[in-house]
Coordinates of C-alpha atoms in Angstrom, one line a residue:
Chain T
X86 CA 30.8 -4.9 11.0
X87 CA 27.1 -3.6 11.0
X88 CA 28.6 -0.2 10.2
X89 CA 30.6 -1.3 7.3
X90 CA 27.5 -2.7 5.8
X91 CA 25.2 0.5 6.3
X92 CA 27.9 2.4 5.0
X93 CA 28.2 0.9 1.9
X94 CA 24.7 0.7 1.0
X95 CA 24.5 4.5 1.7
X96 CA 27.3 5.1 -0.7
X97 CA 25.4 3.0 -3.2
X98 CA 22.4 5.2 -2.6
X99 CA 24.7 8.4 -2.9
X100 CA 26.0 7.3 -6.3
X101 CA 22.2 7.1 -7.4
X102 CA 21.4 10.3 -6.3
X103 CA 24.5 11.8 -8.0
X104 CA 23.7 10.5 -11.2
X105 CA 20.8 13.0 -11.4
X106 CA 20.8 16.2 -13.6
X107 CA 18.5 18.8 -15.4
X108 CA 18.9 16.5 -18.5
X109 CA 16.8 14.0 -16.5
X110 CA 13.9 16.0 -16.6
X111 CA 14.0 16.5 -20.3
X112 CA 14.4 13.1 -20.8
X113 CA 11.3 12.1 -18.9
X114 CA 9.1 14.8 -20.5
X115 CA 10.5 13.4 -24.1
X116 CA 9.6 9.8 -23.1
X117 CA 6.1 10.7 -22.1
X118 CA 5.2 12.8 -24.9
X119 CA 6.7 10.5 -27.5
X120 CA 4.3 7.6 -27.4
X121 CA 1.3 10.2 -27.0
X122 CA 2.2 11.9 -30.2
X123 CA 2.0 8.5 -31.9
X124 CA -1.2 8.0 -30.8
X125 CA -2.1 11.5 -31.8
X126 CA -0.9 10.6 -35.3
X127 CA -2.7 7.5 -35.4
X128 CA -6.0 9.4 -34.6
X129 CA -5.4 11.8 -37.3
X130 CA -4.6 9.5 -39.9
X131 CA -7.5 7.4 -39.0
X132 CA -9.9 10.1 -39.1
X133 CA -8.7 11.0 -42.7
X134 CA -9.3 7.4 -43.5
X135 CA -12.7 7.6 -42.0
X136 CA -13.7 10.6 -44.1
X137 CA -12.1 8.8 -47.3
X138 CA -14.1 5.7 -46.6
X139 CA -17.4 7.7 -46.4
X140 CA -16.6 9.5 -49.8
X141 CA -15.6 6.4 -51.5
X142 CA -19.0 4.8 -50.2
X143 CA -21.2 7.9 -51.2
X144 CA -19.2 8.6 -54.6
X145 CA -18.2 5.4 -56.0
X146 CA -20.1 2.0 -56.6
X147 CA -22.6 1.3 -59.4
X148 CA -23.8 4.7 -59.6
X149 CA -20.8 7.2 -59.6
X150 CA -21.2 10.5 -58.4
X151 CA -18.7 13.4 -59.0
X152 CA -17.1 14.8 -56.2
X153 CA -18.0 18.5 -57.7
X154 CA -21.8 17.4 -57.7
X155 CA -21.6 16.3 -53.6
X156 CA -22.0 19.7 -52.3
X157 CA -25.0 20.9 -54.5
X158 CA -26.5 17.7 -53.7
X159 CA -26.3 18.1 -49.7
X160 CA -27.5 21.6 -50.1
X161 CA -30.9 19.9 -51.7
X162 CA -30.2 21.0 -55.2
X163 CA -31.4 18.8 -58.0
X164 CA -28.6 18.2 -60.6
X165 CA -30.1 19.3 -64.1
X166 CA -28.0 16.7 -66.0
X167 CA -28.6 13.9 -63.4
X168 CA -32.1 14.2 -61.4
X169 CA -31.7 10.8 -60.1
X170 CA -28.4 11.6 -58.1
X171 CA -29.7 13.7 -55.4
X172 CA -32.1 10.6 -54.6
X173 CA -29.6 8.1 -54.7
X174 CA -27.1 10.1 -52.8
X175 CA -29.6 11.2 -50.0
X176 CA -31.7 8.3 -49.6
X177 CA -29.3 5.4 -50.1
X178 CA -25.8 6.2 -50.2
X179 CA -25.3 8.8 -47.7
X180 CA -27.6 7.3 -45.1
X181 CA -25.6 4.1 -45.5
X182 CA -22.4 5.6 -45.2
X183 CA -23.4 7.5 -42.1
X184 CA -25.0 4.8 -40.2
X185 CA -21.8 2.7 -40.9
X186 CA -19.6 5.6 -39.6
X187 CA -21.6 6.0 -36.5
X188 CA -22.5 2.3 -35.5
X189 CA -18.9 1.3 -36.6
X190 CA -17.4 3.9 -34.2
X191 CA -19.8 3.0 -31.2
X192 CA -19.0 -0.7 -31.7
X193 CA -15.3 0.0 -31.7
X194 CA -15.3 2.2 -28.8
X195 CA -17.5 -0.1 -26.7
X196 CA -15.4 -3.2 -27.5
X197 CA -12.2 -1.4 -26.6
X198 CA -13.6 -0.1 -23.3
X199 CA -14.8 -3.8 -22.2
X200 CA -11.4 -5.4 -23.3
X201 CA -9.2 -2.7 -21.5
X202 CA -11.5 -2.5 -18.3
X203 CA -11.9 -6.0 -17.8
X204 CA -8.5 -6.7 -19.1
X205 CA -9.6 -9.6 -21.1
X206 CA -9.6 -9.7 -24.9
X207 CA -12.6 -12.0 -25.1
X208 CA -14.6 -9.3 -23.2
X209 CA -16.5 -7.8 -26.3
X210 CA -19.9 -7.1 -26.5
X211 CA -20.4 -9.5 -29.3
X212 CA -19.2 -12.5 -27.0
X213 CA -20.5 -11.6 -24.0
X214 CA -24.1 -11.6 -24.8
X215 CA -24.9 -7.8 -25.3
X216 CA -25.2 -8.1 -29.0
X217 CA -27.3 -11.4 -28.8
X218 CA -29.5 -9.4 -26.1
X219 CA -30.5 -7.1 -28.8
X220 CA -30.7 -10.0 -31.5
X221 CA -33.1 -12.0 -29.3
X222 CA -35.5 -9.3 -28.5
X223 CA -35.6 -7.8 -32.3
X224 CA -36.1 -11.4 -33.7
X225 CA -39.1 -11.8 -31.0
X226 CA -40.5 -8.4 -31.9
X227 CA -40.0 -9.0 -35.5
X228 CA -41.7 -12.4 -35.5
X229 CA -44.5 -12.3 -32.8
X230 CA -45.2 -8.6 -32.5
X231 CA -44.7 -7.9 -36.3
X232 CA -42.7 -4.9 -35.3
X233 CA -41.6 -2.5 -38.1
X234 CA -39.5 0.6 -38.7
X235 CA -38.3 2.3 -35.5
X236 CA -39.8 -0.2 -33.2
X237 CA -37.3 -3.1 -34.2
X238 CA -34.3 -1.0 -33.0
X239 CA -36.2 0.1 -29.9
X240 CA -36.7 -3.4 -28.8
X241 CA -33.2 -4.4 -29.6
X242 CA -32.2 -1.7 -27.3
X243 CA -34.3 -3.0 -24.6
X244 CA -33.0 -6.4 -24.9
X245 CA -29.3 -5.4 -24.9
X246 CA -29.9 -3.2 -21.8
X247 CA -31.7 -6.0 -19.9
X248 CA -28.6 -8.2 -20.6
X249 CA -26.2 -5.8 -19.4
X250 CA -28.6 -4.8 -16.3
X251 CA -28.5 -8.6 -15.5
X252 CA -24.5 -8.6 -15.8
X253 CA -24.2 -5.6 -13.9
X254 CA -26.5 -7.1 -10.9
X255 CA -24.4 -10.3 -10.9
X256 CA -21.1 -8.3 -10.8
X257 CA -22.0 -5.7 -8.3
X258 CA -20.3 -5.5 -5.2
X259 CA -17.9 -8.7 -5.4
X260 CA -14.3 -9.2 -5.9
X261 CA -13.3 -10.1 -9.6
X262 CA -16.4 -8.5 -10.7
X263 CA -15.0 -8.3 -14.2
X264 CA -14.5 -11.9 -14.5
X265 CA -17.7 -12.9 -13.1
X266 CA -19.2 -10.1 -15.6
X267 CA -17.4 -12.2 -18.7
X268 CA -18.3 -15.7 -17.4
X269 CA -21.9 -14.7 -17.0
X270 CA -22.0 -13.1 -20.3
X271 CA -20.9 -16.1 -21.7
X272 CA -23.4 -18.1 -20.4
X273 CA -26.3 -15.7 -21.2
X274 CA -25.0 -15.5 -25.0
X275 CA -25.6 -19.3 -25.1
X276 CA -28.9 -19.2 -23.5
X277 CA -30.1 -16.2 -25.9
X278 CA -28.8 -18.0 -29.1
X279 CA -31.1 -20.9 -28.3
X280 CA -33.8 -18.7 -27.9
X281 CA -33.3 -17.2 -31.3
X282 CA -33.0 -20.7 -32.6
X283 CA -36.2 -21.5 -31.2
X284 CA -38.1 -18.5 -32.7
X285 CA -36.7 -19.1 -36.0
X286 CA -37.9 -22.6 -36.1
X287 CA -41.5 -21.5 -35.0
X288 CA -41.8 -18.6 -37.5
X289 CA -42.7 -18.3 -41.2
X290 CA -40.3 -18.5 -43.7
X291 CA -40.7 -14.5 -44.8
X292 CA -40.2 -13.8 -41.0
X293 CA -37.4 -15.9 -40.6
X294 CA -35.6 -14.6 -43.6
X295 CA -36.2 -10.9 -42.3
X296 CA -34.9 -12.0 -39.0
X297 CA -31.7 -13.5 -40.5
X298 CA -31.0 -10.5 -42.4
X299 CA -31.1 -8.6 -39.3
X300 CA -29.0 -11.3 -37.4
X301 CA -26.2 -10.8 -39.7
X302 CA -26.0 -7.4 -39.4
X303 CA -26.7 -4.9 -42.3
X304 CA -26.9 -1.3 -43.1
X305 CA -30.1 -1.7 -45.4
X306 CA -32.2 -0.3 -42.9
X307 CA -30.3 3.0 -42.7
X308 CA -32.7 5.7 -42.6
X309 CA -32.5 9.5 -41.3
X310 CA -34.5 8.6 -38.1
X311 CA -32.1 6.0 -37.4
X312 CA -29.2 8.3 -38.1
X313 CA -30.9 10.9 -36.0
X314 CA -31.1 8.4 -33.1
X315 CA -27.4 7.1 -33.3
X316 CA -26.2 10.9 -33.5
X317 CA -28.0 11.9 -30.4
X318 CA -26.8 8.8 -28.7
X319 CA -23.4 9.4 -29.5
X320 CA -23.3 13.0 -28.6
X321 CA -24.7 12.2 -25.3
X322 CA -22.3 9.0 -24.6
X323 CA -19.1 10.4 -26.1
X324 CA -18.3 13.1 -23.4
X325 CA -19.3 10.3 -20.8
X326 CA -17.0 7.9 -22.5
X327 CA -14.2 10.7 -22.4
X328 CA -14.4 10.9 -18.7
X329 CA -14.6 7.2 -18.1
X330 CA -11.3 6.8 -20.3
X331 CA -9.3 8.3 -17.3
X332 CA -10.8 5.7 -15.0
X333 CA -10.0 3.1 -17.8
X334 CA -6.4 4.0 -17.4
X335 CA -6.4 3.3 -13.8
X336 CA -8.6 0.2 -14.2
X337 CA -6.0 -1.4 -16.3
X338 CA -3.8 -1.7 -13.1
X339 CA -6.2 -3.9 -11.5
X340 CA -8.8 -3.3 -8.8
X341 CA -6.3 -3.1 -5.9
X342 CA -3.8 -0.7 -7.4
X343 CA -6.5 1.6 -9.2
X344 CA -8.5 1.3 -5.8
X345 CA -5.3 2.7 -3.7
X346 CA -4.6 5.4 -6.4
X347 CA -7.9 6.9 -5.4
X348 CA -10.3 5.6 -8.0
X349 CA -13.5 5.2 -6.1
X350 CA -14.8 1.6 -6.1
X351 CA -16.8 0.4 -8.8
X352 CA -16.2 3.7 -11.1
X353 CA -14.5 1.9 -13.9
X354 CA -17.8 -0.3 -14.1
X355 CA -19.5 3.0 -14.8
X356 CA -17.6 3.1 -18.0
X357 CA -18.8 -0.2 -18.8
X358 CA -22.3 1.1 -18.5
X359 CA -21.6 3.6 -21.1
X360 CA -20.1 1.0 -23.3
X361 CA -23.0 -1.2 -23.1
X362 CA -25.2 1.8 -24.0
X363 CA -23.1 2.5 -27.1
X364 CA -23.2 -1.4 -28.1
X365 CA -26.8 -1.5 -27.6
X366 CA -27.4 1.8 -29.7
X367 CA -25.4 0.4 -32.6
X368 CA -26.8 -3.0 -32.4
X369 CA -30.2 -1.7 -32.5
X370 CA -29.5 0.3 -35.6
X371 CA -27.4 -2.3 -37.7
X372 CA -28.0 -5.8 -35.9
X373 CA -24.8 -7.3 -34.7
X374 CA -21.8 -6.7 -36.9
X375 CA -19.7 -9.4 -36.3
X376 CA -16.0 -8.9 -35.0
X377 CA -16.0 -5.1 -35.2
X378 CA -16.2 -4.6 -31.5
X379 CA -13.9 -7.6 -31.0
X380 CA -11.1 -6.5 -33.3
X381 CA -11.2 -2.5 -33.4
X382 CA -9.4 -2.3 -30.0
X383 CA -6.5 -4.7 -31.0
X384 CA -6.1 -3.2 -34.2
X385 CA -6.4 0.4 -33.1
X386 CA -3.6 -0.6 -30.4
X387 CA -1.3 -1.7 -33.0
X388 CA -1.7 1.4 -34.8
X389 CA -1.1 3.3 -31.8
X390 CA 2.4 1.5 -31.1
X391 CA 0.9 -0.7 -28.2
X392 CA -1.5 1.9 -26.5
X393 CA -4.9 1.6 -25.8
X394 CA -7.0 4.7 -27.2
X395 CA -10.8 4.9 -27.1
X396 CA -10.8 7.3 -30.0
X397 CA -8.6 5.1 -32.5
X398 CA -10.6 2.2 -31.6
X399 CA -14.0 4.0 -32.6
X400 CA -12.2 5.3 -35.8
X401 CA -11.1 1.8 -36.8
X402 CA -14.7 0.7 -36.2
X403 CA -16.0 3.3 -38.3
X404 CA -13.6 2.9 -41.2
X405 CA -13.9 -1.2 -41.3
X406 CA -17.7 -1.0 -41.2
X407 CA -18.1 1.7 -43.9
X408 CA -15.6 -0.1 -46.2
X409 CA -17.0 -3.6 -45.3
X410 CA -20.4 -2.2 -46.6
X411 CA -19.1 -1.1 -49.8
X412 CA -17.0 -4.2 -50.3
X413 CA -20.0 -6.4 -49.6
X414 CA -22.2 -4.3 -52.3
X415 CA -19.6 -4.3 -55.1
X416 CA -16.9 -6.9 -54.6
X417 CA -19.1 -9.8 -56.2
X418 CA -21.2 -8.4 -59.1
X419 CA -24.9 -8.9 -58.6
X420 CA -24.4 -10.3 -55.2
X421 CA -25.4 -7.9 -52.3
X422 CA -23.6 -9.0 -49.3
X423 CA -24.8 -7.9 -45.9
X424 CA -21.8 -6.0 -44.0
X425 CA -22.0 -8.3 -41.0
X426 CA -21.0 -11.2 -43.5
X427 CA -18.0 -9.3 -44.8
X428 CA -16.7 -8.2 -41.5
X429 CA -17.2 -12.0 -40.3
X430 CA -15.3 -13.4 -43.2
X431 CA -12.6 -10.9 -43.0
X432 CA -12.5 -10.9 -39.4
X433 CA -12.2 -14.3 -38.4
X434 CA -8.9 -14.8 -40.1
X435 CA -7.7 -11.3 -38.5
X436 CA -9.0 -12.6 -35.2
X437 CA -6.7 -15.8 -35.3
X438 CA -3.6 -13.4 -36.6
X439 CA -4.1 -11.3 -33.7
X440 CA -4.4 -14.2 -31.3
X441 CA -1.2 -15.8 -32.9
X442 CA 0.9 -12.6 -33.0
X443 CA -0.3 -11.6 -29.6
X444 CA 0.7 -15.0 -28.1
X445 CA 4.1 -14.4 -29.6
X446 CA 4.7 -10.9 -28.4
X447 CA 3.1 -11.8 -24.8
X448 CA 6.3 -14.3 -24.3
X449 CA 7.1 -12.5 -21.0
Chain D
X44 CA 29.5 7.5 9.5
X45 CA 28.0 5.4 12.1
X46 CA 25.0 3.6 12.2
X47 CA 23.6 6.0 14.9
X48 CA 23.4 8.8 12.2
X49 CA 21.5 6.7 9.8
X50 CA 19.2 5.1 11.9
X51 CA 16.3 7.3 13.3
X52 CA 16.1 7.5 16.8
X53 CA 13.5 4.8 17.9
X54 CA 11.8 7.6 20.4
X55 CA 8.0 6.9 21.0
X56 CA 6.9 9.3 18.3
X57 CA 3.1 9.1 17.3
X58 CA 2.6 6.0 15.2
X59 CA 2.0 6.5 11.6
X60 CA -1.0 4.0 11.7
X61 CA -2.7 2.9 14.9
X62 CA -4.8 -0.4 14.6
X63 CA -7.3 -1.0 17.4
X64 CA -9.7 -4.2 17.7
X65 CA -9.3 -4.7 13.7
X66 CA -11.2 -7.7 12.5
X67 CA -11.5 -8.4 8.8
X68 CA -13.3 -11.2 7.5
X69 CA -13.9 -12.4 3.8
X70 CA -17.5 -13.8 3.1
X71 CA -18.0 -14.1 7.0
X72 CA -14.7 -15.8 7.8
X73 CA -12.7 -14.2 10.0
X74 CA -9.0 -13.8 9.1
X75 CA -7.8 -11.1 11.3
X76 CA -9.1 -11.1 14.7
X77 CA -9.3 -8.3 17.1
X78 CA -5.8 -7.1 16.0
X79 CA -4.0 -4.1 18.0
X80 CA -1.1 -2.9 16.3
X81 CA 1.2 0.4 16.3
X82 CA 3.2 1.1 13.3
X83 CA 6.0 3.6 14.2
X84 CA 6.3 6.5 11.9
X85 CA 9.6 6.8 9.7
X86 CA 10.5 3.1 10.3
X87 CA 10.5 -0.1 8.4
X88 CA 7.9 -2.4 9.8
X89 CA 8.1 -6.0 8.2
X90 CA 5.0 -8.1 8.8
X91 CA 5.9 -11.9 8.9
X92 CA 4.1 -15.0 9.9
X93 CA 3.4 -18.5 8.3
X94 CA 1.2 -18.8 5.3
X95 CA -2.5 -18.1 5.6
X96 CA -1.9 -15.9 8.8
X97 CA -3.6 -13.1 7.7
X98 CA -0.5 -10.8 6.9
X99 CA -1.5 -9.8 3.5
X100 CA -5.1 -9.2 4.7
X101 CA -3.8 -7.0 7.4
X102 CA -2.0 -4.9 4.6
X103 CA -5.4 -4.7 2.8
X104 CA -7.0 -3.5 5.8
X105 CA -4.2 -0.8 6.3
X106 CA -4.7 0.1 2.6
X107 CA -8.4 0.5 2.9
X108 CA -9.0 -2.4 0.5
X109 CA -11.0 -4.3 2.9
X110 CA -13.6 -2.8 5.1
X111 CA -13.2 -3.9 8.8
X112 CA -16.2 -5.8 10.5
X113 CA -15.0 -4.3 13.6
X114 CA -12.1 -2.1 14.9
X115 CA -10.4 0.9 13.3
X116 CA -7.5 2.1 11.5
X117 CA -6.2 5.6 12.2
X118 CA -3.7 7.6 10.2
X119 CA -1.3 9.9 12.0
X120 CA 1.2 11.4 9.5
X121 CA 2.2 15.0 10.0
X122 CA 0.2 15.5 13.2
X123 CA -3.3 14.4 11.6
X124 CA -5.2 11.7 13.2
X125 CA -8.0 10.4 11.0
X126 CA -9.9 7.2 10.7
X127 CA -8.7 5.8 7.3
X128 CA -12.3 5.4 6.2
X129 CA -13.3 8.8 6.6
X130 CA -11.0 10.3 4.1
X131 CA -11.9 10.9 0.5
X132 CA -10.2 8.1 -1.7
X133 CA -7.7 10.6 -3.4
X134 CA -6.8 12.3 -0.2
X135 CA -6.2 8.9 1.2
X136 CA -4.3 8.1 -1.9
X137 CA -2.0 11.5 -1.2
X138 CA -1.1 10.0 2.1
X139 CA -0.9 6.3 2.1
X140 CA 0.4 3.9 -1.1
X141 CA 0.2 0.3 -1.6
X142 CA 2.1 -2.0 -3.9
X143 CA 0.2 -4.9 -4.7
X144 CA 2.0 -8.5 -4.8
X145 CA 1.6 -8.8 -8.6
X146 CA -0.5 -6.2 -10.2
X147 CA -1.4 -6.6 -14.0
X148 CA 0.7 -4.9 -16.3
X149 CA -1.3 -2.8 -18.8
X150 CA -0.4 -3.9 -22.4
X151 CA 2.2 -1.7 -24.2
X152 CA 2.8 0.7 -21.4
X153 CA 6.4 2.3 -21.3
X154 CA 8.1 3.0 -18.0
X155 CA 7.5 6.5 -18.0
X156 CA 3.9 6.0 -18.3
X157 CA 3.4 3.5 -15.9
X158 CA 5.2 5.5 -13.4
X159 CA 3.2 8.5 -14.2
X160 CA 0.0 6.9 -13.4
X161 CA 1.1 7.2 -9.7
X162 CA 0.5 10.8 -9.9
X163 CA -3.5 10.2 -10.4
X164 CA -4.3 11.1 -6.7
X165 CA -2.9 14.7 -7.2
X166 CA -5.0 15.3 -10.2
X167 CA -8.3 17.0 -10.2
X168 CA -10.9 17.6 -13.0
X169 CA -9.5 21.0 -13.4
X170 CA -5.8 20.3 -12.8
X171 CA -4.5 17.4 -15.2
X172 CA -0.6 16.9 -15.8
X173 CA 1.7 19.6 -14.8
X174 CA 5.6 20.2 -14.5
X175 CA 5.1 19.1 -10.9
X176 CA 4.0 15.7 -11.8
X177 CA 7.0 15.5 -14.2
X178 CA 9.3 16.4 -11.5
X179 CA 7.7 13.9 -9.1
X180 CA 8.1 11.1 -11.8
X181 CA 11.8 12.0 -12.3
X182 CA 12.3 11.9 -8.4
X183 CA 10.9 8.4 -8.1
X184 CA 12.7 7.2 -11.2
X185 CA 15.9 8.5 -9.8
X186 CA 15.4 6.9 -6.2
X187 CA 14.9 3.7 -7.9
X188 CA 17.4 3.8 -10.8
X189 CA 14.8 3.4 -13.5
X190 CA 15.7 6.7 -15.6
X191 CA 17.6 4.8 -17.8
X192 CA 14.8 2.5 -18.8
X193 CA 12.3 5.6 -19.3
X194 CA 11.4 5.0 -23.1
X195 CA 11.5 1.2 -22.9
X196 CA 8.3 -1.0 -22.7
X197 CA 8.0 -2.7 -19.2
X198 CA 6.9 -6.0 -20.8
X199 CA 10.5 -6.1 -22.2
X200 CA 12.2 -5.7 -18.8
X201 CA 13.9 -8.2 -16.3
X202 CA 12.0 -9.2 -13.3
X203 CA 14.2 -7.0 -11.2
X204 CA 13.9 -3.9 -13.3
X205 CA 10.1 -4.1 -13.5
X206 CA 10.0 -4.5 -9.7
X207 CA 11.7 -1.2 -9.5
X208 CA 9.5 0.4 -11.9
X209 CA 6.3 -0.7 -9.8
X210 CA 8.3 0.8 -6.7
X211 CA 8.7 4.0 -9.0
X212 CA 5.0 4.1 -9.4
X213 CA 4.4 3.8 -5.8
X214 CA 7.0 6.7 -5.0
X215 CA 5.6 9.1 -7.7
X216 CA 2.4 9.0 -5.6
X217 CA 4.7 11.0 -2.8
X218 CA 3.0 9.6 0.1
X219 CA 4.4 9.5 3.6
X220 CA 3.5 6.0 4.0
X221 CA 4.3 3.0 1.5
X222 CA 2.9 -0.4 1.9
X223 CA 4.2 -3.2 0.0
X224 CA 2.7 -6.9 -0.3
X225 CA 5.8 -9.4 -0.8
X226 CA 7.7 -6.9 -2.9
X227 CA 10.7 -9.6 -3.6
X228 CA 8.4 -12.3 -4.8
X229 CA 9.7 -13.9 -7.9
X230 CA 13.1 -12.1 -7.6
X231 CA 16.5 -14.0 -7.3
X232 CA 18.5 -13.3 -4.2
X233 CA 20.7 -10.4 -5.5
X234 CA 17.4 -8.7 -6.7
X235 CA 15.8 -9.3 -3.7
X236 CA 18.5 -7.5 -1.6
X237 CA 18.7 -4.8 -4.4
X238 CA 14.8 -4.2 -3.8
X239 CA 15.0 -4.2 -0.1
X240 CA 18.1 -1.8 0.0
X241 CA 16.2 0.6 -2.1
X242 CA 13.3 0.6 0.1
X243 CA 15.8 1.2 3.3
X244 CA 17.6 3.8 1.4
X245 CA 14.2 5.6 0.8
X246 CA 13.3 5.1 4.4
X247 CA 16.5 6.6 5.6
X248 CA 16.7 9.4 3.1
X249 CA 13.2 10.7 3.3
X250 CA 11.6 9.5 6.5
X251 CA 8.9 7.5 4.5
X252 CA 7.2 5.2 7.0
X253 CA 7.6 1.6 5.1
X254 CA 5.3 -1.5 5.8
X255 CA 5.9 -4.6 4.2
X256 CA 4.9 -8.2 4.2
X257 CA 7.9 -10.5 3.8
X258 CA 8.1 -14.3 3.7
X259 CA 11.7 -14.5 4.3
X260 CA 12.2 -14.2 8.2
X261 CA 16.1 -13.5 7.6
X262 CA 15.5 -10.6 5.2
X263 CA 12.7 -9.5 7.7
X264 CA 15.2 -9.4 10.6
X265 CA 17.8 -7.6 8.5
X266 CA 15.9 -4.9 7.1
X267 CA 13.2 -4.2 9.6
X268 CA 13.3 -1.7 12.5
X269 CA 10.2 -3.2 13.8
X270 CA 9.1 -6.9 13.2
X271 CA 5.3 -7.6 13.6
X272 CA 4.5 -11.3 13.8
X273 CA 1.2 -12.7 13.1
X274 CA -0.4 -16.3 13.6
X275 CA -3.9 -17.4 12.8
X276 CA -5.1 -13.8 12.4
X277 CA -3.5 -12.6 15.9
X278 CA -0.6 -10.7 16.8
X279 CA 2.1 -13.1 18.6
X280 CA 4.8 -10.5 18.9
X281 CA 6.4 -7.1 17.9
X282 CA 9.5 -5.2 18.3
X283 CA 13.1 -4.6 17.4
X284 CA 14.3 -7.8 15.4
X285 CA 17.3 -7.9 17.7
X286 CA 15.0 -8.3 20.7
X287 CA 12.3 -10.3 19.4
X288 CA 13.8 -13.0 16.9
X289 CA 15.1 -15.9 18.9
X290 CA 14.5 -19.6 18.9
X291 CA 11.6 -19.4 21.2
X292 CA 9.9 -16.9 18.5
X293 CA 10.4 -18.8 15.6
X294 CA 9.1 -22.1 17.2
X295 CA 5.8 -20.1 18.4
X296 CA 5.3 -18.0 15.2
X297 CA 6.4 -20.8 12.5
X298 CA 6.4 -24.0 14.6
X299 CA 9.9 -24.5 13.5
X300 CA 12.8 -25.7 15.3
X301 CA 15.9 -23.6 14.7
X302 CA 19.2 -22.1 15.7
X303 CA 19.4 -18.4 15.7
X304 CA 22.9 -16.9 15.3
X305 CA 24.2 -13.3 14.8
X306 CA 24.5 -12.5 10.9
X307 CA 28.2 -11.9 10.3
X308 CA 27.4 -9.4 7.9
X309 CA 24.6 -7.2 9.5
X310 CA 24.7 -8.1 12.9
X311 CA 20.9 -8.9 12.9
X312 CA 19.4 -12.2 13.8
X313 CA 20.0 -14.8 11.5
X314 CA 17.6 -18.1 11.7
X315 CA 19.1 -21.3 10.7
X316 CA 16.1 -23.7 10.2
X317 CA 16.5 -27.2 11.6
X318 CA 13.3 -29.3 10.9
X319 CA 9.6 -28.8 11.4
X320 CA 9.6 -32.3 13.0
X321 CA 11.8 -31.1 16.0
X322 CA 10.7 -28.5 18.4
X323 CA 14.5 -27.4 19.2
X324 CA 17.5 -27.2 17.3
X325 CA 20.2 -29.8 17.0
X326 CA 21.8 -30.5 20.4
X327 CA 24.4 -27.7 21.2

């Protein structure tokens, strides 16, 4: 009887092996490439959209610049028939567009990195206290130390890094480090908002006004030194992020499986350090821009057919910030809305939509 | 075909894993205490024991997920003999694979993509994905019968199909030793049998050493070449199921009164539980 049973299951295995053929390899290769192609397409489309958004921001608006005039302006020539155009483009429109592009990309990539590595859609730097760390430091510097110019982003950077160091220290060497980091971050965020509230009640109306504009997130302080700082930071951090994105793909499988697949322990958290740095740099340049880090990942995922891509998330963040800044300037006549107000107003309903549809899709 | 040609001869080959004095603790609380254990190479070893006896913890110790507070685990595949902690992470990952009990599923991932992640230990900074990886993925999917699902999203699959895909990921790693923590959890009886048949086929065809934790003592007796029984973090018995599993064994390991009869289908021991309140079976 034992023999019968073993023979039957062995025949079962033979049938499985016999089903194999060279077509299988082709099928697997095709199945592997198709979603990857979708991601590449999405990234290409988003890159085009980002360039288009920058052009719209620079050329259109109250003061329209012709596309043909852009190149001479960029070369530093003064247009004979529109002498003011050069100043407006080089000192106002282009810096704003570039800061929006760079900061948006940094927010988007940082948010996606957090959400994927910690496997938690709430794990976005604006929710777990990193943006608030930057805000609290900036507000304190603004009101008590009278910080101006480049010192304001510097203070914000210190604040964001201090919060992330705290989170890293708490999460270090424990199981469920990711969950702990999120919970600690939410607690720290609550503490820091009360610090900000306190400072705001103790300060002069003028300082409070300036702090408030910073707190909503705005591209109004876009200057060439800020662009330089952002560009250098991104050039350093982007290659690191590319390396980390490979570990991120493993981290998605959970701590146990990623460790037994050979990911050195804690390596995925190194990716989080890079993401923190990105979020900190971006926040220091623009203030916290609501919902961009939080939503860029899920939106990019949708565009990529369900796959997570840091590059797509970065591009979504860039497009969203540049367009939101444009809309904030011109949507309501004679009212300049800071970019954070626009992303907040658009982002909140969008977040609800994402949660509701994700809830439906995740029925299994 | 007879059972002799299918079953590897249980000669005293060098064990695939040799555990000596293994002590494993969580936050200072000892869960496994001074365990000595040999995992025979090329056989199916099943770890059984009551809830909380430390069986999953032992598996974590074997898979290097938990650093022992005392003792050692040595890996001896293909003539090697290394302390598992002396190997680099990827080196270890090319020799031993683990399927955890319910790993998180990445959102929106397709079957091929998930299985392909098992190839990570074979990649280096210079050498990324190659044709050899595609072939390994095909072999793993063929062995698990998941080729038909290649393009599907894993989220859409049934529990049984999903578990096959996870096993395919583990097989794509192409290791000599495969560890599985309760691979039949959440599966109905037909899919439990299906998954265990699959693992035994793999062992018989490729000589892969399989170590798994199972809840169900009857499934353990049916599929194991070698049963390891734990209670309170200590070894209470090991050996071939036919020699090991009897009424006294069930009482000693689980504190359960039972009758043990011969399974009419497989010839392995079949435990028919009585009641935890009786220490022996009904009058016979």
